[in-house]
Short mmCIF file of C-alpha atoms in Angstrom, two decimals:
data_model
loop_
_atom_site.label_atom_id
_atom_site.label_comp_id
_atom_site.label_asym_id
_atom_site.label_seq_id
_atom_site.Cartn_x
_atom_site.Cartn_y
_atom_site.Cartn_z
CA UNK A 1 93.86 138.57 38.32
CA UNK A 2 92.12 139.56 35.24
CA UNK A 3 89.18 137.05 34.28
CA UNK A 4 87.84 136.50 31.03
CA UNK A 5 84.64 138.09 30.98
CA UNK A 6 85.01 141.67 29.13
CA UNK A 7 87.53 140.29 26.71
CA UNK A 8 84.30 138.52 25.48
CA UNK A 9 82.75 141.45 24.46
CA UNK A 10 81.91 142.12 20.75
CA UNK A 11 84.73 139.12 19.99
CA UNK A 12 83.50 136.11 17.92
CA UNK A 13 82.76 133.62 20.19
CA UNK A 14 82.08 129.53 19.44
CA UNK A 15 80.91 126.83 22.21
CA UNK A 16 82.84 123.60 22.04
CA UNK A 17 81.40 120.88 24.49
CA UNK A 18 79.70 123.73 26.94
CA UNK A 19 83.05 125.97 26.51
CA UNK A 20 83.45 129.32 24.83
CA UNK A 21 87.16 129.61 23.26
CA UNK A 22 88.85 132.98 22.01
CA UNK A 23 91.34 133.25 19.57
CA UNK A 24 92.63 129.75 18.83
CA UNK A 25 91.82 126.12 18.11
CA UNK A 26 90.75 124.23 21.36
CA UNK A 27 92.11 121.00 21.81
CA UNK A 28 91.44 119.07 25.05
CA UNK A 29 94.04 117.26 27.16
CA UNK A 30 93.66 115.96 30.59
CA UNK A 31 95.86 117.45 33.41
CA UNK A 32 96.03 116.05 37.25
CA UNK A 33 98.84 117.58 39.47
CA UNK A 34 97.21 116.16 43.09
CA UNK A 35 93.91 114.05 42.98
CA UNK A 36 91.76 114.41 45.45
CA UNK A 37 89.89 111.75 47.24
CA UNK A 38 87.06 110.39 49.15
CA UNK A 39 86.79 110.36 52.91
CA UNK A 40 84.56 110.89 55.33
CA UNK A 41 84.51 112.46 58.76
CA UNK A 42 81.68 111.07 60.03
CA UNK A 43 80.16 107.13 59.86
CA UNK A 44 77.24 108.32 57.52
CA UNK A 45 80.24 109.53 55.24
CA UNK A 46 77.96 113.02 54.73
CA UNK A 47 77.98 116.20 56.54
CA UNK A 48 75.32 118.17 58.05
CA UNK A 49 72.23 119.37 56.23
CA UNK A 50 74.12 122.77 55.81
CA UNK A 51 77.08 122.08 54.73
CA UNK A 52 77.81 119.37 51.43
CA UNK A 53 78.80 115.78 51.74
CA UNK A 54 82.48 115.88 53.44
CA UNK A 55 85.17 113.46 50.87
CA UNK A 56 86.27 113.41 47.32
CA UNK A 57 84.22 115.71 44.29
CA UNK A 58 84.41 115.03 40.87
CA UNK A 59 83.18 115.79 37.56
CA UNK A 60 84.45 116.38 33.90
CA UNK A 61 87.21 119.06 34.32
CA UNK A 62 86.83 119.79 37.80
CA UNK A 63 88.10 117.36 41.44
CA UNK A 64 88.56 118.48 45.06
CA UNK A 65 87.83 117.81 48.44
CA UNK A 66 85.19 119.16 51.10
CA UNK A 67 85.99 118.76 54.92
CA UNK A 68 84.11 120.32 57.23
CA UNK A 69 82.46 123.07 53.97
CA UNK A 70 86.05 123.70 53.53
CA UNK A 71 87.19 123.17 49.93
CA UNK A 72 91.14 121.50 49.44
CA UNK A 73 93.25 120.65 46.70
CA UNK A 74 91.21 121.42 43.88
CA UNK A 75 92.74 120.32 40.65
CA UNK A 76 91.41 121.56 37.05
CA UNK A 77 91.82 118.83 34.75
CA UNK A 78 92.94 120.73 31.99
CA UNK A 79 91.70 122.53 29.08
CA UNK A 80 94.39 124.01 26.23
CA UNK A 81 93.96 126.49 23.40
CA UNK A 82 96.62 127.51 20.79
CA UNK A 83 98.05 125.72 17.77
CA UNK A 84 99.97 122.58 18.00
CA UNK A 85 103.48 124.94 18.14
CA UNK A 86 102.39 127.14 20.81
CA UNK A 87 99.76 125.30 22.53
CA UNK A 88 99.24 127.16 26.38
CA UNK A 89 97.82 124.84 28.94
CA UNK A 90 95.87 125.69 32.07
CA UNK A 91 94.81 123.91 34.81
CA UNK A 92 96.36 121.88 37.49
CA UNK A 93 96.29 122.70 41.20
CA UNK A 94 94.73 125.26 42.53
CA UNK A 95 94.97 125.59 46.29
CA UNK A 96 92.39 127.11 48.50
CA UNK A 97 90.35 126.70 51.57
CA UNK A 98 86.96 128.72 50.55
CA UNK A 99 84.51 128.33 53.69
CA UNK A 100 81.12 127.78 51.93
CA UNK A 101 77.78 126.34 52.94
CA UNK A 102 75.00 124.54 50.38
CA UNK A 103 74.31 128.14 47.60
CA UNK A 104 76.92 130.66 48.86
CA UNK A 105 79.04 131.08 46.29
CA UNK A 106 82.89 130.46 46.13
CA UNK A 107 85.52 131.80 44.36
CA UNK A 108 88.93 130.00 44.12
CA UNK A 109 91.49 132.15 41.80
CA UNK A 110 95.21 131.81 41.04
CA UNK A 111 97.75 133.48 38.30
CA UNK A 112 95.42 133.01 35.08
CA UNK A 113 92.50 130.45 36.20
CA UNK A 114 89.48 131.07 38.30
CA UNK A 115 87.02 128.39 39.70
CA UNK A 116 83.86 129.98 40.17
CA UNK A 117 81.11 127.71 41.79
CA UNK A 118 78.58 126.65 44.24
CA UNK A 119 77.47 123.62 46.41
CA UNK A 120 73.31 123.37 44.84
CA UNK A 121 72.63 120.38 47.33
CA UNK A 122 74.69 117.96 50.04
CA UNK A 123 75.87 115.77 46.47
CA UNK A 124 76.36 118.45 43.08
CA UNK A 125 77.96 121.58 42.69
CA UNK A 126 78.39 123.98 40.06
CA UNK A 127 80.06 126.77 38.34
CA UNK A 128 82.17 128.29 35.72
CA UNK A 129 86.19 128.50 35.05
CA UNK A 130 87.72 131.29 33.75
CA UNK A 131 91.15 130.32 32.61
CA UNK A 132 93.47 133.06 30.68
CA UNK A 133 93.70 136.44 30.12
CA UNK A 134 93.22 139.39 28.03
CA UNK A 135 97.20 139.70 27.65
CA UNK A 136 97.55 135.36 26.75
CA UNK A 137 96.13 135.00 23.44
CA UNK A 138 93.68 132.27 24.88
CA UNK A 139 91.15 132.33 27.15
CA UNK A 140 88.27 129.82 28.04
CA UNK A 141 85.43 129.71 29.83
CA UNK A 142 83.91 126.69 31.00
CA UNK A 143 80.78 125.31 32.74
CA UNK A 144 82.04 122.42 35.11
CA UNK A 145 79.87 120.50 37.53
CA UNK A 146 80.49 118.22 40.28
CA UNK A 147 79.37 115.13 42.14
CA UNK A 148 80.14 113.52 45.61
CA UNK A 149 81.81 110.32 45.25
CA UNK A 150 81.13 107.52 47.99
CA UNK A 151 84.03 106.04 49.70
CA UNK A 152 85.41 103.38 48.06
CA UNK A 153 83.70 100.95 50.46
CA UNK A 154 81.07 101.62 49.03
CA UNK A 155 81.69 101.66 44.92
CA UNK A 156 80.87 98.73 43.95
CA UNK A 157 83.66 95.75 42.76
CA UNK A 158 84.55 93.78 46.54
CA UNK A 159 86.00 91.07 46.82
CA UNK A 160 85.31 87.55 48.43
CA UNK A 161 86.31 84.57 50.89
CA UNK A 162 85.38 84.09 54.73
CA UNK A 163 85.86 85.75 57.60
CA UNK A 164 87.45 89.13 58.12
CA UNK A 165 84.85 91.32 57.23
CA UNK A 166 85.16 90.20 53.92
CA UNK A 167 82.21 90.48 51.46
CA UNK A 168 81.04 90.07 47.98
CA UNK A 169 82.14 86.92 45.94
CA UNK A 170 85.33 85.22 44.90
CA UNK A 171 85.77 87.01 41.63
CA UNK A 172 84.37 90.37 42.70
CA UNK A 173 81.20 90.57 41.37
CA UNK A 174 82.66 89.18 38.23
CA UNK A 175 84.88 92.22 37.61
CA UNK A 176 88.23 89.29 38.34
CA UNK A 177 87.98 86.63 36.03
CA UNK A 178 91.25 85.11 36.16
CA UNK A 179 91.92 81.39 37.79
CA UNK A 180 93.33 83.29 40.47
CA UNK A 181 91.89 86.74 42.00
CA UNK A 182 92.95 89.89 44.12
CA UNK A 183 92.05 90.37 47.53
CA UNK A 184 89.21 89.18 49.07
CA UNK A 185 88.65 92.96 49.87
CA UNK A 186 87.13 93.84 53.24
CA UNK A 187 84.63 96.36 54.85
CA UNK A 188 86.35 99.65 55.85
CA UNK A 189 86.59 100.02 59.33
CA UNK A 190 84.85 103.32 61.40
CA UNK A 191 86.41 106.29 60.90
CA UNK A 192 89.49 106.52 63.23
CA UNK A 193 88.33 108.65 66.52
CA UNK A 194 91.44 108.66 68.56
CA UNK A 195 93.92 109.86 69.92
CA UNK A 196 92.16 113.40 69.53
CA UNK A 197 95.20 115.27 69.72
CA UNK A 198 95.68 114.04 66.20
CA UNK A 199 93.35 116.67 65.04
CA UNK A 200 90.64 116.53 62.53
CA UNK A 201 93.27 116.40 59.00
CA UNK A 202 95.50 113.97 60.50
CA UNK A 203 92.28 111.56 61.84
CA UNK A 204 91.14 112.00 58.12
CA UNK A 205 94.50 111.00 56.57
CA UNK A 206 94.27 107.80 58.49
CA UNK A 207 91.10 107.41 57.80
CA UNK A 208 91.49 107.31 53.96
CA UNK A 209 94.13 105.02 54.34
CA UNK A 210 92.00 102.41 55.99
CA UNK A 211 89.36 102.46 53.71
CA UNK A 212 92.02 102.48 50.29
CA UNK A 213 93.69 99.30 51.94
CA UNK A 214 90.34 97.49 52.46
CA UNK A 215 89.30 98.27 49.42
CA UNK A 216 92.28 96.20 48.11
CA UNK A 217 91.76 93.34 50.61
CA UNK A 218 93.98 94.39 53.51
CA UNK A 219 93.58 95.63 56.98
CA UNK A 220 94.50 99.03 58.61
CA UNK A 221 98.14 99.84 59.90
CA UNK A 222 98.35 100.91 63.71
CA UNK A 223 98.94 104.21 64.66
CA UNK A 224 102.30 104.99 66.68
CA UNK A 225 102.51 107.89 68.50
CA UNK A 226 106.39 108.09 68.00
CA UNK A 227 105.72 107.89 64.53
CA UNK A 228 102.87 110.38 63.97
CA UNK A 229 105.55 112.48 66.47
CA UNK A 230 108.60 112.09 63.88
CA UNK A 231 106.07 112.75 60.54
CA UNK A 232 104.74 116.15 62.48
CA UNK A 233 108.10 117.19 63.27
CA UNK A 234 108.98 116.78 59.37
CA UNK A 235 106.13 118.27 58.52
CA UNK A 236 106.15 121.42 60.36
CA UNK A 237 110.10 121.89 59.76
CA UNK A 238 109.09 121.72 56.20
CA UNK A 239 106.43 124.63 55.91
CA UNK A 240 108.82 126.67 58.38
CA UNK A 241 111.54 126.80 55.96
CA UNK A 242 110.41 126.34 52.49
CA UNK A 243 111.90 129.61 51.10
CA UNK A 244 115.62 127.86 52.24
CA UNK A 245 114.08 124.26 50.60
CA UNK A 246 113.28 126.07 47.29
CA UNK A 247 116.09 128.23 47.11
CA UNK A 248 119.07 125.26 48.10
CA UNK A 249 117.22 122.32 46.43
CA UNK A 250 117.40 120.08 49.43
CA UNK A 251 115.41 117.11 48.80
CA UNK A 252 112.06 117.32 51.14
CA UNK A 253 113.07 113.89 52.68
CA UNK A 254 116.05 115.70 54.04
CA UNK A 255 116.76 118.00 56.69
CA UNK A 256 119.37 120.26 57.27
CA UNK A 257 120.21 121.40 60.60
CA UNK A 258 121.81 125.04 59.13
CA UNK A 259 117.87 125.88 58.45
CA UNK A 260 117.56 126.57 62.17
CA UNK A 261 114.37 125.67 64.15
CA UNK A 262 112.49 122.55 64.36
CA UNK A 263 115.24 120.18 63.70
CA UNK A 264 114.40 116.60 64.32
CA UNK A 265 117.22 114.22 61.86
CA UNK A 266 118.51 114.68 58.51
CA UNK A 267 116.41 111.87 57.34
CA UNK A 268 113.46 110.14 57.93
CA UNK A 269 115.42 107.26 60.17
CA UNK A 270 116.87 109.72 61.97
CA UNK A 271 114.03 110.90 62.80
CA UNK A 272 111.90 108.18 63.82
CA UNK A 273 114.84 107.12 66.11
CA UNK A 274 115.47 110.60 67.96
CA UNK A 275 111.26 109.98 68.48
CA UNK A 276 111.78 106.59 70.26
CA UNK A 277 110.26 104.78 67.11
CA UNK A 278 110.81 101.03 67.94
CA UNK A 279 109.87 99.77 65.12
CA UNK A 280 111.10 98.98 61.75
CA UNK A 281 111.39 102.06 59.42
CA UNK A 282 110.45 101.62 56.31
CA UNK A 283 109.21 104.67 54.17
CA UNK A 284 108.23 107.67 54.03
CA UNK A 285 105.84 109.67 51.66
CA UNK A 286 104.91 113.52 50.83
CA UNK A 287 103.02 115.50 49.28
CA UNK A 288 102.03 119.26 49.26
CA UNK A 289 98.20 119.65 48.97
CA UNK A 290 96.82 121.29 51.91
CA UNK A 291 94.70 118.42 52.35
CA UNK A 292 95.60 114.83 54.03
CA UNK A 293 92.65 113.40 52.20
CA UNK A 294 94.08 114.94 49.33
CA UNK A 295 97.58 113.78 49.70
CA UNK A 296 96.43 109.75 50.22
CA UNK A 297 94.66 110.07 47.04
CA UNK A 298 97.76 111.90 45.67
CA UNK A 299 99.94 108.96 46.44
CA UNK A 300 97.60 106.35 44.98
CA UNK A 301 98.02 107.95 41.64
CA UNK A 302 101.68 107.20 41.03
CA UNK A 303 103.91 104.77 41.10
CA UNK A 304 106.48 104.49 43.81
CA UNK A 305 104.78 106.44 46.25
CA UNK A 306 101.59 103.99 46.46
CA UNK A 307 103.32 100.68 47.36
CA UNK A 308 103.77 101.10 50.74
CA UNK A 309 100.01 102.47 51.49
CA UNK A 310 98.79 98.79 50.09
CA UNK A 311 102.24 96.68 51.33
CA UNK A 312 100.59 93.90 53.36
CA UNK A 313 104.40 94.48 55.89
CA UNK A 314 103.35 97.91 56.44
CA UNK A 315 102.45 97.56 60.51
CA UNK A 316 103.02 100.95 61.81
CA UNK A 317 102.69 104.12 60.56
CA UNK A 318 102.72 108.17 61.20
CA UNK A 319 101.12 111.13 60.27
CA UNK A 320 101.79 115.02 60.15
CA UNK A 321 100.54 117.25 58.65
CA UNK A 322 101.57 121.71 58.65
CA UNK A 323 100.51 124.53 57.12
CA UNK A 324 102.33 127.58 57.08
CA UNK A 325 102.56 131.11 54.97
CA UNK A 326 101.13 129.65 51.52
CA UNK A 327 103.17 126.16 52.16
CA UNK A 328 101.55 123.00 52.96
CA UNK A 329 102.97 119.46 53.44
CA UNK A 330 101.64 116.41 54.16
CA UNK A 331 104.45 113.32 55.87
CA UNK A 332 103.68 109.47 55.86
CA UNK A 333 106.28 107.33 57.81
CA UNK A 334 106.03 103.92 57.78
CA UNK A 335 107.47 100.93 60.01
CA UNK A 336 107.31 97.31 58.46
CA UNK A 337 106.77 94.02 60.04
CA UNK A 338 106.73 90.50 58.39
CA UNK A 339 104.75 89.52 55.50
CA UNK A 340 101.52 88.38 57.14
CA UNK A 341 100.85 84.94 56.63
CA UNK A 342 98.02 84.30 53.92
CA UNK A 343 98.78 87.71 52.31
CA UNK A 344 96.67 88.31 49.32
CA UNK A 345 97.58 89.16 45.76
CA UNK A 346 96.87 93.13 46.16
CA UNK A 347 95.85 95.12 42.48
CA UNK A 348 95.16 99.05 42.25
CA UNK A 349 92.97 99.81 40.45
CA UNK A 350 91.02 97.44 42.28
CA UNK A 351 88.90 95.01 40.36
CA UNK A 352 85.30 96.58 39.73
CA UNK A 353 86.34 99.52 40.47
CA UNK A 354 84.96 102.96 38.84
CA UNK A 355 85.73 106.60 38.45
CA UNK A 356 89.69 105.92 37.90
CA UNK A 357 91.36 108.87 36.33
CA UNK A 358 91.89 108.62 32.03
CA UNK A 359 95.20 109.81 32.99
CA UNK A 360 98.47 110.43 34.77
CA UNK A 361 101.36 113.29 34.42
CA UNK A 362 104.08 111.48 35.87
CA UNK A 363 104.52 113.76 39.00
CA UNK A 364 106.42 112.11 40.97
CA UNK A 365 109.96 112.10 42.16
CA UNK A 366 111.57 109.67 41.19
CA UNK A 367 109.42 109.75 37.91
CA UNK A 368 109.03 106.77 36.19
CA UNK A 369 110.20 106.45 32.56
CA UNK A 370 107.76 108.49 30.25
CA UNK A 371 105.85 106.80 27.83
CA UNK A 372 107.28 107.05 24.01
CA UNK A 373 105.86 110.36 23.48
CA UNK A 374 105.83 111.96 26.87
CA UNK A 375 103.28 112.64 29.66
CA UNK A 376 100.22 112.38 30.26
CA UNK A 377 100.04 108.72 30.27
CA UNK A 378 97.39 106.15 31.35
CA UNK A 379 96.41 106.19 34.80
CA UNK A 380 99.06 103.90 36.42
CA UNK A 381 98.16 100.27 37.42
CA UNK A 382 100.00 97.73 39.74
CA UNK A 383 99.92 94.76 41.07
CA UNK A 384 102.17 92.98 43.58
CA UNK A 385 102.70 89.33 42.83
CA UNK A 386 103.22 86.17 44.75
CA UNK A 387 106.57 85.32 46.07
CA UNK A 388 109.07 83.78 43.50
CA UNK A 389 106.25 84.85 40.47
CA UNK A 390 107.72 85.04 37.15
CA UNK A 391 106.11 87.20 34.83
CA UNK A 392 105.44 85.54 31.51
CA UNK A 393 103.08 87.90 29.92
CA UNK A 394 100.91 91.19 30.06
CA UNK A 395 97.90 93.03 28.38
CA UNK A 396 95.61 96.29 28.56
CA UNK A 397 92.64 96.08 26.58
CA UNK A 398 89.68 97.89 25.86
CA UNK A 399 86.36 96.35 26.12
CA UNK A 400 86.30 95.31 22.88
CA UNK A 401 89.65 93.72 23.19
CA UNK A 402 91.81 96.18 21.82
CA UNK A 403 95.18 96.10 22.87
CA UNK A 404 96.95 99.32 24.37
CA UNK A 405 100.36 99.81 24.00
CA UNK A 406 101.80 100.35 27.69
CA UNK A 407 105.07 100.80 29.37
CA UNK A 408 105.88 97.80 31.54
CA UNK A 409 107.81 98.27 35.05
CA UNK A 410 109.54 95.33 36.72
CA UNK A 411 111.84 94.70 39.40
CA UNK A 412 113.96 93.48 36.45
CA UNK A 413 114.19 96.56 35.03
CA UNK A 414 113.26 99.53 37.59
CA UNK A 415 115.45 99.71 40.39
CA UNK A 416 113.21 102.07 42.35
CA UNK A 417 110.79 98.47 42.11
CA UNK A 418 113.64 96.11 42.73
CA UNK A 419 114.26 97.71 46.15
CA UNK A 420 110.73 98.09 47.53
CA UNK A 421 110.51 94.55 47.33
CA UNK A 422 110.92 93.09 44.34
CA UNK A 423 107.21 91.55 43.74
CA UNK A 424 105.65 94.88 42.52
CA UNK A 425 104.78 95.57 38.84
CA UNK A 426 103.32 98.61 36.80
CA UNK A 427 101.98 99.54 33.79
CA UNK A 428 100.80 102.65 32.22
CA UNK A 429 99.31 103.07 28.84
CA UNK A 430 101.06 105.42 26.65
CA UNK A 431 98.42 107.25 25.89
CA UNK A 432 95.23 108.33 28.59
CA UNK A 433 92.47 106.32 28.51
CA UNK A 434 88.59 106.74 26.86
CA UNK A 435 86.85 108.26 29.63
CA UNK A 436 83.14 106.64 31.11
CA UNK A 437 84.94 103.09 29.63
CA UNK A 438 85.89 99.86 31.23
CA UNK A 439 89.67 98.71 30.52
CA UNK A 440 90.91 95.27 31.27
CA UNK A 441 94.05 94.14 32.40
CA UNK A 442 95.85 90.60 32.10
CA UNK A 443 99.21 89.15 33.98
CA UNK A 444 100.43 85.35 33.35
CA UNK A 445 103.25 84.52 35.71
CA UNK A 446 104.73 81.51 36.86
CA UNK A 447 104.17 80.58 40.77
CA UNK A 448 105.47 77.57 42.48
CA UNK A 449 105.66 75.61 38.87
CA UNK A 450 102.36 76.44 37.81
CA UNK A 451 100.89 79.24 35.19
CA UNK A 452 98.65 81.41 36.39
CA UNK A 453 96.40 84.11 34.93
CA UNK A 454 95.12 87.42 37.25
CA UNK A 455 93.02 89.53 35.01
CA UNK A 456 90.74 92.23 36.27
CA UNK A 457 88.72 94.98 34.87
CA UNK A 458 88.04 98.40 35.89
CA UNK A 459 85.61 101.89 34.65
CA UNK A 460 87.75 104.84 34.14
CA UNK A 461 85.63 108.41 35.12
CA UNK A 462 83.51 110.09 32.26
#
């Protein structure tokens, strides 16, 4: 692709928060097709002295992942140029799998953006993007940077109580200051070492999952091998035929036998049976990242697909995860048991807890109704109630106490809600959210005759 760089010669030129702009009127918007997020392969959570800090990267316009020196799902949070009635927006995902080491240098390109960058120590990383070309009417280039995030273990904002590995205090460090709280959360278990035939993406995947549940105040769902059989299968039929996917519109749940190789069940029941599954299925989640870290992080970011990764039933679950001729997919299944006894309230964004995306696009399918004026939205927030809680009231505020117009999902009103389990609530700001701020949300409900209040705060990213 042509970059940016000659059509900067002798053109007037102006620098706009460390960007140069040509041709148009910059205005910034922030754009997040997959998120990436924080794992680690080892129990340091780093990598070795050569290679930069394995997990989740982040900075101002820039997010990926690093496994192994190998950077996935890298996502440019966007940057537009053009007037208000033909504004051109780039960004987005951008996948790649650049093998680099601490100073080589990288290049990641696709249709009109280019992420040009290197790793300067285990935790920062640098570069420039070149989005646009000569032929677009807009082009940008931008200085990004990038830091390591710690595992969310490890970010501050845990939870309390006794036993179970749980730490911190009651009200979680004073980020829940309601008269009843979340969790208590609990220490992320070890990185998940076994079975080894899992492979290192797969062992990842898991991994993350642990460590998001803990971080909400639950403990990790068991591996089945009939499960983690089933989600491969799916997976690699997937990659295998996505030319016939695209081209007929079959939903990626389903599979149809007419495709040819690979075929395990038209749907995701079907398939855990024909693998011996003995559970109880439950759900199943995708995404298309190249990265399992990538895809958990994914999933936290909507709506739908996050509730079963923090359901307190969710006992059993299954991996896969395929790559094949520019496709990648990554398959969840899940197997539900009873509600455990004790079960804690469970919030996302967790209270205390920092670096949560200003905002959301709504890609997901089914998406969620769209705020008044359309996507992006806030980053989306949920909570999942106590049995028989009515909800009698609801707030986002700004630290100053500003109230934020949001849209409100119920099991009242969302059917999508209603038959996950009918305790689960969102909310979404219409608009994204000041970046580097904290944000607090409010819920009064009704539980067992009494009113409650469950309000939490939490730091969006800078």
């Amino acid at each position: 692709m042509a970059t940016a760089t000659a059509a900067f010669q002798g053109e007037a030129r102006r620098a706009v928060g460390g960007r140069t702009v040509r041709g148009h009127r910059l205005r910034y918007c922030l754009l997040a097709l997959v998120t990436v997020g924080s794992a680690c392969t080892d129990s340091q959570g780093g990598g070795s002295a050569a290679l930069p800090r394995d997990g989740a990267w982040q900075g101002p316009h820039v997010r990926f992942a690093v496994e192994a020196g190998r950077v996935h799902g890298v996502v440019i949070e966007s940057l537009s140029c053009g007037e208000a009635s033909a504004l051109r927006t780039f960004g987005g995902a951008v996948p790649g799998e650049a093998l680099t080491g601490i100073g080589a240098p990288f290049v990641i390109a696709q249709a009109a953006q280019t992420l040009e960058g290197r790793f300067v120590g285990p935790t920062a990383a640098q570069g420039v993007l070149r989005l646009g070309d000569a032929g677009s009417g807009c082009t940008v280039v931008e200085v990004w940077t990038a830091d390591w995030v710690a595992p969310p273990a490890t970010q501050g904002g845990t939870g309390g109580g006794a036993g179970g590995g749980a730490t911190g205090s009651i009200d979680w460090s004073g980020a829940s200051s309601g008269d009843v709280h979340p969790g208590p959360s609990r220490e992320a278990p070890a990185p998940r070492l076994a079975p080894a035939a899992l492979g290192a993406q797969r062992l990842a995947a898991l991994s993350r999952l642990d460590a998001v549940r803990a971080a909400v105040g639950l403990g990790p769902v068991a591996g089945d091998d009939a499960a983690h059989h089933a989600a491969q299968g799916h997976a690699e039929f997937y990659v295998k035929h996505a030319a016939k996917y695209t081209n007929s519109k079959l939903n990626p749940h389903s599979q149809d036998k007419s495709f040819g190789d690979g075929f395990t069940g038209t749907g995701f029941f079907d398939r855990l049976k024909a693998a011996g599954f003995g559970g109880t299925p439950s759900s199943e989640v995708m995404a298309f990242t190249g990265s399992g870290v990538a895809a958990v992080d994914g999933w936290m970011e909507t709506v739908y697909h996050r509730l079963p990764l923090i359901d307190p039933r969710s006992a059993l679950v299954g991996v896969g995860i395929a790559s094949a001729g520019g496709s990648h997919t990554e398959v969840m299944d899940f197997g539900a048991g009873g509600e455990p006894e004790g079960a804690p309230i469970v919030v996302y964004p967790w209270p205390g807890m920092k670096d949560v995306p200003r905002s959301w696009l709504g890609n997901e399918g089914p998406q969620p109704p769209p705020p008044p004026e359309g996507y992006p939205s806030g980053p989306v927030i949920t909570a999942r109630l106590p049995a028989g809680a009515t909800l009698k009231g609801h707030s986002l505020r700004t630290d100053d106490g500003a109230e934020l117009p949001h849209v409100l999902l119920t099991p009242a009103v969302d059917p999508n809600l209603k038959a996950f389990d009918g305790r689960a609530i969102a909310l979404y700001a219409h608009k994204p959210l000041t970046g580097g701020a904290w944000h607090e949300v409010e819920l009064r409900f009704e539980a067992q005759g009494a009113l409650r209040t469950l309000r939490w705060r939490f730091a969006t990213r800078p």
